[in-house]
PDB file of C-alpha atoms and ligand atoms in Angstrom:
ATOM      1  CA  UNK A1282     -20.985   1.761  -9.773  1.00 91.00           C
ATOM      2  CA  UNK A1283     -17.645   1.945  -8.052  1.00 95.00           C
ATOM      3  CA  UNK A1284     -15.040   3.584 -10.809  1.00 98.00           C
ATOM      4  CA  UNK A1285     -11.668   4.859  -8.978  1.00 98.00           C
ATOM      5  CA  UNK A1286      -9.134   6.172 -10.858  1.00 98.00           C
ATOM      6  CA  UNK A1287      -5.481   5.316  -9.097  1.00 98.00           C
ATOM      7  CA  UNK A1288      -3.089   8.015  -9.652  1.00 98.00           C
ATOM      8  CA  UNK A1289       0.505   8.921  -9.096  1.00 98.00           C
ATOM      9  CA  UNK A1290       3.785   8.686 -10.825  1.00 98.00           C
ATOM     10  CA  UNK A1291       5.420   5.697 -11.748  1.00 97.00           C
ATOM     11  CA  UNK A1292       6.561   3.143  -9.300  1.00 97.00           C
ATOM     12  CA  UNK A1293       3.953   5.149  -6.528  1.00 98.00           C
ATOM     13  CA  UNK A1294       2.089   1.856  -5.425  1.00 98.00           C
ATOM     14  CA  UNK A1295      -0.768   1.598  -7.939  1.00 98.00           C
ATOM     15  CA  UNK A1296      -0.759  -1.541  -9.295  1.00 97.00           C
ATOM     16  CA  UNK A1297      -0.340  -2.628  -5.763  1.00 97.00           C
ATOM     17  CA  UNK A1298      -2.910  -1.223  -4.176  1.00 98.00           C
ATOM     18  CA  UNK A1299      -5.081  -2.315  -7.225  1.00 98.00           C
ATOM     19  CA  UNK A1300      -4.192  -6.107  -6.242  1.00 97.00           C
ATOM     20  CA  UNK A1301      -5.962  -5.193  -2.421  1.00 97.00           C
ATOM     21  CA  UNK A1302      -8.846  -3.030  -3.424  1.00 97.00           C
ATOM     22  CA  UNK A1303      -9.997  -5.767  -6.430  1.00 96.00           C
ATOM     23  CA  UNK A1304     -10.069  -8.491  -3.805  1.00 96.00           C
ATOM     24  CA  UNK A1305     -12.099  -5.980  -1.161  1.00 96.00           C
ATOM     25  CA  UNK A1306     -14.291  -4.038  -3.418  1.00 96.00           C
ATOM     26  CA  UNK A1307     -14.685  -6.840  -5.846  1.00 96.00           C
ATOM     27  CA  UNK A1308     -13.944  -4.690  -9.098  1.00 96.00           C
ATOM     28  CA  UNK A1309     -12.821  -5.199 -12.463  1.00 97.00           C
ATOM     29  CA  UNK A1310      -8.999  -3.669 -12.449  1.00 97.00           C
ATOM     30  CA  UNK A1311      -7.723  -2.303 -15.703  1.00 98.00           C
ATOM     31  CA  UNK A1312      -3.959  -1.115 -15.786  1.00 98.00           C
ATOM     32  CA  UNK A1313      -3.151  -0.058 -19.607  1.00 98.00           C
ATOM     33  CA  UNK A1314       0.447  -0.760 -18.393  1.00 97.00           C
ATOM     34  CA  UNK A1315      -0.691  -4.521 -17.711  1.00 97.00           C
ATOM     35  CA  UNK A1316      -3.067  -4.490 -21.023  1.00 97.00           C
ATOM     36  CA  UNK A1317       0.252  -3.171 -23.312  1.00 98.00           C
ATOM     37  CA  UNK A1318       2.650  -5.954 -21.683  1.00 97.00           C
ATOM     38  CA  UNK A1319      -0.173  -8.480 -22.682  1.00 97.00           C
ATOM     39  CA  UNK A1320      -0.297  -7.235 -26.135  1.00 96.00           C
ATOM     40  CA  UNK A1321       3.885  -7.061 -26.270  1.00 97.00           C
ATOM     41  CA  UNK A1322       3.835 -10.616 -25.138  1.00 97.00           C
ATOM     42  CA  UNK A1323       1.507 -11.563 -27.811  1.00 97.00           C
ATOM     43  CA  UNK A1324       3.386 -10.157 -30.417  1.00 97.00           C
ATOM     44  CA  UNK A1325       0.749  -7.920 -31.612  1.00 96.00           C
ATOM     45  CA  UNK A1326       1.433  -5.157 -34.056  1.00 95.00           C
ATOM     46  CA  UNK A1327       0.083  -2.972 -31.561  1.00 95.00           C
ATOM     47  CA  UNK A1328       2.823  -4.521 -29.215  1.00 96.00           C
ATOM     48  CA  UNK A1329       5.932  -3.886 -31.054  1.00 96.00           C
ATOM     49  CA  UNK A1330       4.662  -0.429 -31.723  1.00 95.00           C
ATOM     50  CA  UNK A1331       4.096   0.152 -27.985  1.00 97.00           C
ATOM     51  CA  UNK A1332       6.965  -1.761 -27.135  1.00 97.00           C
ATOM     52  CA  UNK A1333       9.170   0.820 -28.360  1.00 97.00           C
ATOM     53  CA  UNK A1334       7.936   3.787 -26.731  1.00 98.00           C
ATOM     54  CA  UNK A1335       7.531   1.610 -23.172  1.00 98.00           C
ATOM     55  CA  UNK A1336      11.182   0.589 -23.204  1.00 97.00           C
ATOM     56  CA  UNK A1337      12.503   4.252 -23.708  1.00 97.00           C
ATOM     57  CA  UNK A1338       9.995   5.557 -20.711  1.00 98.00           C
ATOM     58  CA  UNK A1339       7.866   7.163 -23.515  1.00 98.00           C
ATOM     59  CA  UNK A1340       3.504   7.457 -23.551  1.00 98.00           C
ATOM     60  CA  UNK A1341       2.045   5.562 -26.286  1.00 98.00           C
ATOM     61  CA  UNK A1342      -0.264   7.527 -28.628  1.00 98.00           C
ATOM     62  CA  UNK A1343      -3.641   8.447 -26.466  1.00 98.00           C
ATOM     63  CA  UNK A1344      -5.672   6.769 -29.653  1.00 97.00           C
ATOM     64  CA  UNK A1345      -4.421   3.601 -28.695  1.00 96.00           C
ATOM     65  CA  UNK A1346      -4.726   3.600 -25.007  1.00 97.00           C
ATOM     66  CA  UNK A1347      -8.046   4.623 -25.066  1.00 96.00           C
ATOM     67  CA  UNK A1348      -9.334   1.791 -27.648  1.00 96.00           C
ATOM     68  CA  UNK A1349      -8.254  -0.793 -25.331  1.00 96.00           C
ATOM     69  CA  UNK A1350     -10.249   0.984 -22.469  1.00 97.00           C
ATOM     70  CA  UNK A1351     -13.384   0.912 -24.443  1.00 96.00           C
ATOM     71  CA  UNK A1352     -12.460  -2.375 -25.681  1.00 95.00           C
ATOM     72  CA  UNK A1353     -12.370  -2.973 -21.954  1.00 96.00           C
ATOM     73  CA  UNK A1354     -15.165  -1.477 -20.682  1.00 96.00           C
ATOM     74  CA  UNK A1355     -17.397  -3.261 -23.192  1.00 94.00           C
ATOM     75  CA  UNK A1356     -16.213  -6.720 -22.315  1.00 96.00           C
ATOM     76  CA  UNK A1357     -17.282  -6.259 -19.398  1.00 95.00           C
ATOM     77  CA  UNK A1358     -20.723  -4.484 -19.235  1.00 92.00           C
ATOM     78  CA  UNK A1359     -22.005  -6.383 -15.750  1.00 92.00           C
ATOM     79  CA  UNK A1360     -19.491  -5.208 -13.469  1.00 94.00           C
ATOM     80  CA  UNK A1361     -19.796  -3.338 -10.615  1.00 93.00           C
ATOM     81  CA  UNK A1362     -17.104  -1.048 -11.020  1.00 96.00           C
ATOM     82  CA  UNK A1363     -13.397  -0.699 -12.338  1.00 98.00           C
ATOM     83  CA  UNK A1364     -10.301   0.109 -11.194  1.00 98.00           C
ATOM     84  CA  UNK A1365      -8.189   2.479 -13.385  1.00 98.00           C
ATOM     85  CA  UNK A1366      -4.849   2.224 -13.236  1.00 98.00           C
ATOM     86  CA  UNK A1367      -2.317   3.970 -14.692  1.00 96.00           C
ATOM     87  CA  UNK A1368      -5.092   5.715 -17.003  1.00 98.00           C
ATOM     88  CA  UNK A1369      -6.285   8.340 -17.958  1.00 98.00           C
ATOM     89  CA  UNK A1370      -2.542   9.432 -17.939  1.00 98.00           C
ATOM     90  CA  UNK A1371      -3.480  12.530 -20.258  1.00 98.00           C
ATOM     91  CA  UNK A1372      -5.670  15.270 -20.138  1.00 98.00           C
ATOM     92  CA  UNK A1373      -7.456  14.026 -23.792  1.00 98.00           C
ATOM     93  CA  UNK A1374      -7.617  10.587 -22.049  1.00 98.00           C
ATOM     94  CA  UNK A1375      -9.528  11.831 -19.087  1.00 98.00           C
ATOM     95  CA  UNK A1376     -11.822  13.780 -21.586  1.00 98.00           C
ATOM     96  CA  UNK A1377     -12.436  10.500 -23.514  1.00 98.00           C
ATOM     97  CA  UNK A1378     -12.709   8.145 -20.510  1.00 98.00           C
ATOM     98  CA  UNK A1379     -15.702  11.072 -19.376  1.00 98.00           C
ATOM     99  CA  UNK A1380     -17.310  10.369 -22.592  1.00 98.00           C
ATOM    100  CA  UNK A1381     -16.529   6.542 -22.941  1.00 97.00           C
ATOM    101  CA  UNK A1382     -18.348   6.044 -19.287  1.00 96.00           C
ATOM    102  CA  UNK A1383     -21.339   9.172 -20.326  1.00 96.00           C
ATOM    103  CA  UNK A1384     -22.279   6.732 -23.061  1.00 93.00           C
ATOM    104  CA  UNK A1385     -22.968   3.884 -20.703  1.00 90.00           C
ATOM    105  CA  UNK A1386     -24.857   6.085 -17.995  1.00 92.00           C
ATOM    106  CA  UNK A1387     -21.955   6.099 -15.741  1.00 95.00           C
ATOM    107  CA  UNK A1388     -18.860   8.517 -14.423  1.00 97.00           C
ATOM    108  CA  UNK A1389     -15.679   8.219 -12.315  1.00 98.00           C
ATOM    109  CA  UNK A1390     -16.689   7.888  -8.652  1.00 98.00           C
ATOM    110  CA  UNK A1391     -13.119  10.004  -7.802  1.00 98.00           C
ATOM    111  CA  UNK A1392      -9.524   9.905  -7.859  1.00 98.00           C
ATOM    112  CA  UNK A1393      -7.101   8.820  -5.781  1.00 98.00           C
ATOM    113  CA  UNK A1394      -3.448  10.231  -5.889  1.00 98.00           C
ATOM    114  CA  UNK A1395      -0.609   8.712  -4.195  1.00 98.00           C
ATOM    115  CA  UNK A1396       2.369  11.293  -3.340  1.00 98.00           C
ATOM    116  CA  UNK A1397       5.818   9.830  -3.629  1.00 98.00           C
ATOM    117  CA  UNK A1398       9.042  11.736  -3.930  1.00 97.00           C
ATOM    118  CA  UNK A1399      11.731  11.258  -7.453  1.00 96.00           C
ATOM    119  CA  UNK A1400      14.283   9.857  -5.335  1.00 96.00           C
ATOM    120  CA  UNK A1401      11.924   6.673  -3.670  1.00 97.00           C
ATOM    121  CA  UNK A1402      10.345   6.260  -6.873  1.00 97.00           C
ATOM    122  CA  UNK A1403      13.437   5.825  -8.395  1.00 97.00           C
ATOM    123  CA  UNK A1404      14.478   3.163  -5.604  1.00 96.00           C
ATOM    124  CA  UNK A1405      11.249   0.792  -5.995  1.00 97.00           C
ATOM    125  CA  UNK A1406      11.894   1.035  -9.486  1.00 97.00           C
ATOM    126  CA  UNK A1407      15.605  -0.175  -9.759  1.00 96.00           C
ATOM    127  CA  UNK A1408      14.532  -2.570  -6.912  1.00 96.00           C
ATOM    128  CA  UNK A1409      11.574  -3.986  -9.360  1.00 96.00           C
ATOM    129  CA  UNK A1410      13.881  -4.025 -12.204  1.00 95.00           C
ATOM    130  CA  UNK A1411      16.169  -6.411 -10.978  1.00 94.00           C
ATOM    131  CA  UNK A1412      13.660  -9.059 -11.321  1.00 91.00           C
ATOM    132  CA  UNK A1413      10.798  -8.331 -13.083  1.00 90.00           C
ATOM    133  CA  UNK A1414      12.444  -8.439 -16.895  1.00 90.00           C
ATOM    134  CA  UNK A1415      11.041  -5.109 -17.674  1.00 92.00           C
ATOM    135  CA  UNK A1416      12.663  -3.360 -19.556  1.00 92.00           C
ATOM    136  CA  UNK A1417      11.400   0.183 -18.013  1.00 96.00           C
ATOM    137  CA  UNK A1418      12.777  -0.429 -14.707  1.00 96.00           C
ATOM    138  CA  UNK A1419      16.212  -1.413 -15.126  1.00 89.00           C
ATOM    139  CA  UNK A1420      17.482   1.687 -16.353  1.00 94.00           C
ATOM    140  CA  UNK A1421      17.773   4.999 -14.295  1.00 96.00           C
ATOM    141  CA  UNK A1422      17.686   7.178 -17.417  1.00 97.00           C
ATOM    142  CA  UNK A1423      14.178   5.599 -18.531  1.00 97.00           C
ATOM    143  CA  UNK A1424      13.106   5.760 -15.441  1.00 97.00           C
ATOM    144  CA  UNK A1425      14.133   9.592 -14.968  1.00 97.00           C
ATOM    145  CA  UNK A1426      12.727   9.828 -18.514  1.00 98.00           C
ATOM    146  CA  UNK A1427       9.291   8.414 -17.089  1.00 98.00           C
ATOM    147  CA  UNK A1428       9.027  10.849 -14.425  1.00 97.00           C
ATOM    148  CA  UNK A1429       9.596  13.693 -16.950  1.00 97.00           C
ATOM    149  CA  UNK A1430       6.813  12.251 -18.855  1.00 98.00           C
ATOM    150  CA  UNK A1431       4.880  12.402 -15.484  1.00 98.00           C
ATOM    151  CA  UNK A1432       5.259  15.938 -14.668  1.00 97.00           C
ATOM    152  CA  UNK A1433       5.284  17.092 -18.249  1.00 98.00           C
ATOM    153  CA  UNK A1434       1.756  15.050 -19.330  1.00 98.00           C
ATOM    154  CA  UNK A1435       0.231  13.390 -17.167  1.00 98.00           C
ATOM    155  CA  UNK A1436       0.367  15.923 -13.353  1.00 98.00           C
ATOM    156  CA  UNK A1437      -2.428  17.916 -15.514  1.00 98.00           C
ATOM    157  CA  UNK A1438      -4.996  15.246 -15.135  1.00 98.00           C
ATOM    158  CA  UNK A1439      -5.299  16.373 -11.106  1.00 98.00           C
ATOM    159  CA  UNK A1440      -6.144  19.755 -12.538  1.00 98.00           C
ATOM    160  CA  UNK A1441      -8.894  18.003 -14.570  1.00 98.00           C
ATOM    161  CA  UNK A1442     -10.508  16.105 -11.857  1.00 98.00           C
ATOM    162  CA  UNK A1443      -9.896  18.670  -8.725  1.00 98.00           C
ATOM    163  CA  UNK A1444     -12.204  21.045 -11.466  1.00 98.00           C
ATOM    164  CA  UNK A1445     -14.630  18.361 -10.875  1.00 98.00           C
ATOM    165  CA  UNK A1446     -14.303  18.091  -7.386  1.00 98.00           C
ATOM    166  CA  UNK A1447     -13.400  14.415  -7.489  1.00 98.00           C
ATOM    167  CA  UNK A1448      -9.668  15.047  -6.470  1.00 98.00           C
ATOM    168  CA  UNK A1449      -8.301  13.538  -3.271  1.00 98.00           C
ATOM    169  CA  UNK A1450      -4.401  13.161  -2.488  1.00 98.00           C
ATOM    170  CA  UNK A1451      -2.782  10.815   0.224  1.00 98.00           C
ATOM    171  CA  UNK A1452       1.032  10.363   1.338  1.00 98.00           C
ATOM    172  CA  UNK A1453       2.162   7.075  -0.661  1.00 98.00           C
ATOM    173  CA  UNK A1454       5.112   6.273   1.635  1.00 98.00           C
ATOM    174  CA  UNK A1455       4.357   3.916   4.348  1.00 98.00           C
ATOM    175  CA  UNK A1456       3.178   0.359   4.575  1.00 98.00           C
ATOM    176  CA  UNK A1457       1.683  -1.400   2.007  1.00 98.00           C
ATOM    177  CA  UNK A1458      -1.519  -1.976   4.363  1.00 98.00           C
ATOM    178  CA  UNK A1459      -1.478   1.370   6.002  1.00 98.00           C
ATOM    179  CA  UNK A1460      -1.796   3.285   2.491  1.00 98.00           C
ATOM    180  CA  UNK A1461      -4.814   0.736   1.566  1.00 98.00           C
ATOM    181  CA  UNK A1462      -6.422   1.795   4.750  1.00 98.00           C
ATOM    182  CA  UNK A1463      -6.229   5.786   3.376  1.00 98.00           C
ATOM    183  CA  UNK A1464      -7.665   4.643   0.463  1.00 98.00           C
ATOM    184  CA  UNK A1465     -10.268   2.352   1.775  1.00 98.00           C
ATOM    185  CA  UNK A1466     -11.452   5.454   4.095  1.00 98.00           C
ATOM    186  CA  UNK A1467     -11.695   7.670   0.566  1.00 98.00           C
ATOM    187  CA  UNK A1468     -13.717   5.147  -1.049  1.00 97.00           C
ATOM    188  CA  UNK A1469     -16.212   4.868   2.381  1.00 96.00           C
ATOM    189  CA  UNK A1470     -17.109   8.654   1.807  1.00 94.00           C
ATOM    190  CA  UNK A1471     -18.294   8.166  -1.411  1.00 91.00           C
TER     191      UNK A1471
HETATM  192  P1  B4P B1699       2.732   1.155 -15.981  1.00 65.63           P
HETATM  193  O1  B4P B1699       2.697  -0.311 -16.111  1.00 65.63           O
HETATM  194  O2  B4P B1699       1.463   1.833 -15.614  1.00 65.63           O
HETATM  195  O3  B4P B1699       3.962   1.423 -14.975  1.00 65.63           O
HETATM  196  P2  B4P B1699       4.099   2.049 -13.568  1.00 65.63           P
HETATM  197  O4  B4P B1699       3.491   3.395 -13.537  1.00 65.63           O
HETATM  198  O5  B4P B1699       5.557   1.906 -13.290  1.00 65.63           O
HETATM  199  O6  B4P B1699       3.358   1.054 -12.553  1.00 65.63           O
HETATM  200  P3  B4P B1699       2.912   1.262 -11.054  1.00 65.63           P
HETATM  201  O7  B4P B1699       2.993   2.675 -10.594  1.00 65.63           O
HETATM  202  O8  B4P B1699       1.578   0.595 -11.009  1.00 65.63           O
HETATM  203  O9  B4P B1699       3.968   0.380 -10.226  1.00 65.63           O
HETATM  204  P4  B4P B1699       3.747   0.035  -8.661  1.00 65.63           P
HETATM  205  O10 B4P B1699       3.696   1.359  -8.030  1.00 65.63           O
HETATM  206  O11 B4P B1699       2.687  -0.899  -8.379  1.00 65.63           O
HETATM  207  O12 B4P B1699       3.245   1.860 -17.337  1.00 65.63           O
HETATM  208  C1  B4P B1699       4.425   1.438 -18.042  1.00 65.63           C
HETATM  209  C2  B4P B1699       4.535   2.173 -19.393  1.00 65.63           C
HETATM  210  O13 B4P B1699       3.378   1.861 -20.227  1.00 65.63           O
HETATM  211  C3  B4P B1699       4.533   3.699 -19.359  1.00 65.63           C
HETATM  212  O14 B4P B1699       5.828   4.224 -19.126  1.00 65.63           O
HETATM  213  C4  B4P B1699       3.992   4.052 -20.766  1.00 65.63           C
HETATM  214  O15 B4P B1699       4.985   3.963 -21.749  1.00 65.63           O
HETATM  215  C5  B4P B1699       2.966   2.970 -21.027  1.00 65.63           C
HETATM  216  N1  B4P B1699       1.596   3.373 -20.647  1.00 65.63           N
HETATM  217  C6  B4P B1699       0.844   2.765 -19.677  1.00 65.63           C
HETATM  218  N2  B4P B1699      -0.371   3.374 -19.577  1.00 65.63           N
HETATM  219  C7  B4P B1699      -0.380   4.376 -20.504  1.00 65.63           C
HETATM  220  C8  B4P B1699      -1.330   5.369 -20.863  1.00 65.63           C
HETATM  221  N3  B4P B1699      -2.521   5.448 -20.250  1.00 65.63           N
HETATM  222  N4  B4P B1699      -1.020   6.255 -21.838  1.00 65.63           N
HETATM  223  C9  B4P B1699       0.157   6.192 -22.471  1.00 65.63           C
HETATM  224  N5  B4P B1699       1.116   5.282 -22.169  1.00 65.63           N
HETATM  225  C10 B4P B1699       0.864   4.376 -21.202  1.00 65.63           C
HETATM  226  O16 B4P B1699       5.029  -0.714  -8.249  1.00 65.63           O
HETATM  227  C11 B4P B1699       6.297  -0.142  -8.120  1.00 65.63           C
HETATM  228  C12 B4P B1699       7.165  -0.889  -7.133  1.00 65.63           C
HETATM  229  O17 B4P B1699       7.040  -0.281  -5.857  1.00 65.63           O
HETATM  230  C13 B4P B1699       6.824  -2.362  -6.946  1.00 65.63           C
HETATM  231  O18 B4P B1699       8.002  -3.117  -6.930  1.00 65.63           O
HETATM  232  C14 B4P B1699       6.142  -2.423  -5.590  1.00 65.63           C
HETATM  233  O19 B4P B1699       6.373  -3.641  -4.909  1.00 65.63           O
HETATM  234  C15 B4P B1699       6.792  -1.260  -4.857  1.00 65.63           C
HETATM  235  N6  B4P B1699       5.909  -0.662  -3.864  1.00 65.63           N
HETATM  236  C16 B4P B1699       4.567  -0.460  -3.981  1.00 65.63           C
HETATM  237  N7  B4P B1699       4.087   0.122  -2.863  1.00 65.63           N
HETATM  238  C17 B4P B1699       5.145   0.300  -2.012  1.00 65.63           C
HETATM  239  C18 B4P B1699       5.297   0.849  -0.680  1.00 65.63           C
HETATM  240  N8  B4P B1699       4.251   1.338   0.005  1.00 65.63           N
HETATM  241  N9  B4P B1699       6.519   0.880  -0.136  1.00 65.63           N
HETATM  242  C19 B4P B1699       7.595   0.383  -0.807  1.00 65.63           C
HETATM  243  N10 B4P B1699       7.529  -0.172  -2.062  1.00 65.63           N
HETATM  244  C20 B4P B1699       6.307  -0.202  -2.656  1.00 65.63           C
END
């Protein structure tokens, strides 16, 4: 099995390289970003728990990230491989998505970091908020406050998957298609 784990701070390119390595690789993408809007849109009291952390650039509780992954993961038991996106975005996720995968004979093929500086991220992010009706991007503050929440949480996880040597970083400026080729050239040495 093919499981990547897409890393990087927010607004670095992941859920748009997911879109391109889904249709290549043929694998099941799961963004817990995507999976919290869905739940928000649903009206779920999961949703308007999340929905107030989300919209002030804040991590939802790891407990409840991680039961949608292994929700996830056993909806779909035949597929060849997944697409993580935007998870494990702690170090206790990335210790429960090791178990999670352990109990179904499987692991994390590697990770793939994207490397984008505060000031572009910030950019893509206004730019997406003027038309996407989320509520994350419109705002500098939340999205400075995201960031934080980037470096202060979720930059560990490299630590925990460079320990495993499964740790590989690439420059996430650049076009769309010539990022997607670094990545596709990671996932060939595997
Ligand atoms: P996410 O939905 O994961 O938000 P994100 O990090 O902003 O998305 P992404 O990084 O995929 O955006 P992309 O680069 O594709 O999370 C939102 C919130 O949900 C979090 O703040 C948190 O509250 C909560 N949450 C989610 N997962 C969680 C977890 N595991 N634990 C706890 N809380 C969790 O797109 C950005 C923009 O850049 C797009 O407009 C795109 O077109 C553009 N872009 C992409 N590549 C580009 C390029 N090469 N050049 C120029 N622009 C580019």
């Amino acid at each position: 099995m093919l499981n990547l784990v897409l890393f990087g701070p927010p607004g670095a390119g992941k859920g748009t390289q997911s879109q391109k390595l889904i249709e290549k690789y043929g694998l099941i993408h799961l963004s817990t970003g995507d999976l919290l809007r869905g739940e928000i849109s649903q009206g779920t009291a999961l949703g308007l728990e999340a929905k107030k952390l989300m919209d002030e650039g804040i991590l939802v509780p790891d407990a409840v990230v991680i039961g949608m992954i292994s929700n996830k993961l056993d909806a779909n038991k035949d597929a060849k491989g997944f697409i993580f996106d935007g998870f494990p975005r702690t170090v206790a996720q990335a210790e429960a998505l090791d178990t999670l995968l352990e109990s179904k004979q499987s692991a994390i093929s590697g990770m793939i970091a994207l490397q984008v500086d505060d000031d572009e991220l910030e950019h893509r992010l206004l730019l997406r908020g003027k038309d996407s009706g989320r509520p994350d991007d419109a705002n500098p503050e939340v999205i400075r406050k995201r960031i934080k929440e980037y470096n202060d949480k979720t930059a560990p996880v490299a630590g925990f998957y460079q320990a495993q040597n499964k740790f590989k970083s690439i420059n996430g400026i650049g076009s769309i298609d010539e990022i997607f080729n670094s990545i596709s050239a990671i996932i060939s040495s595997y």
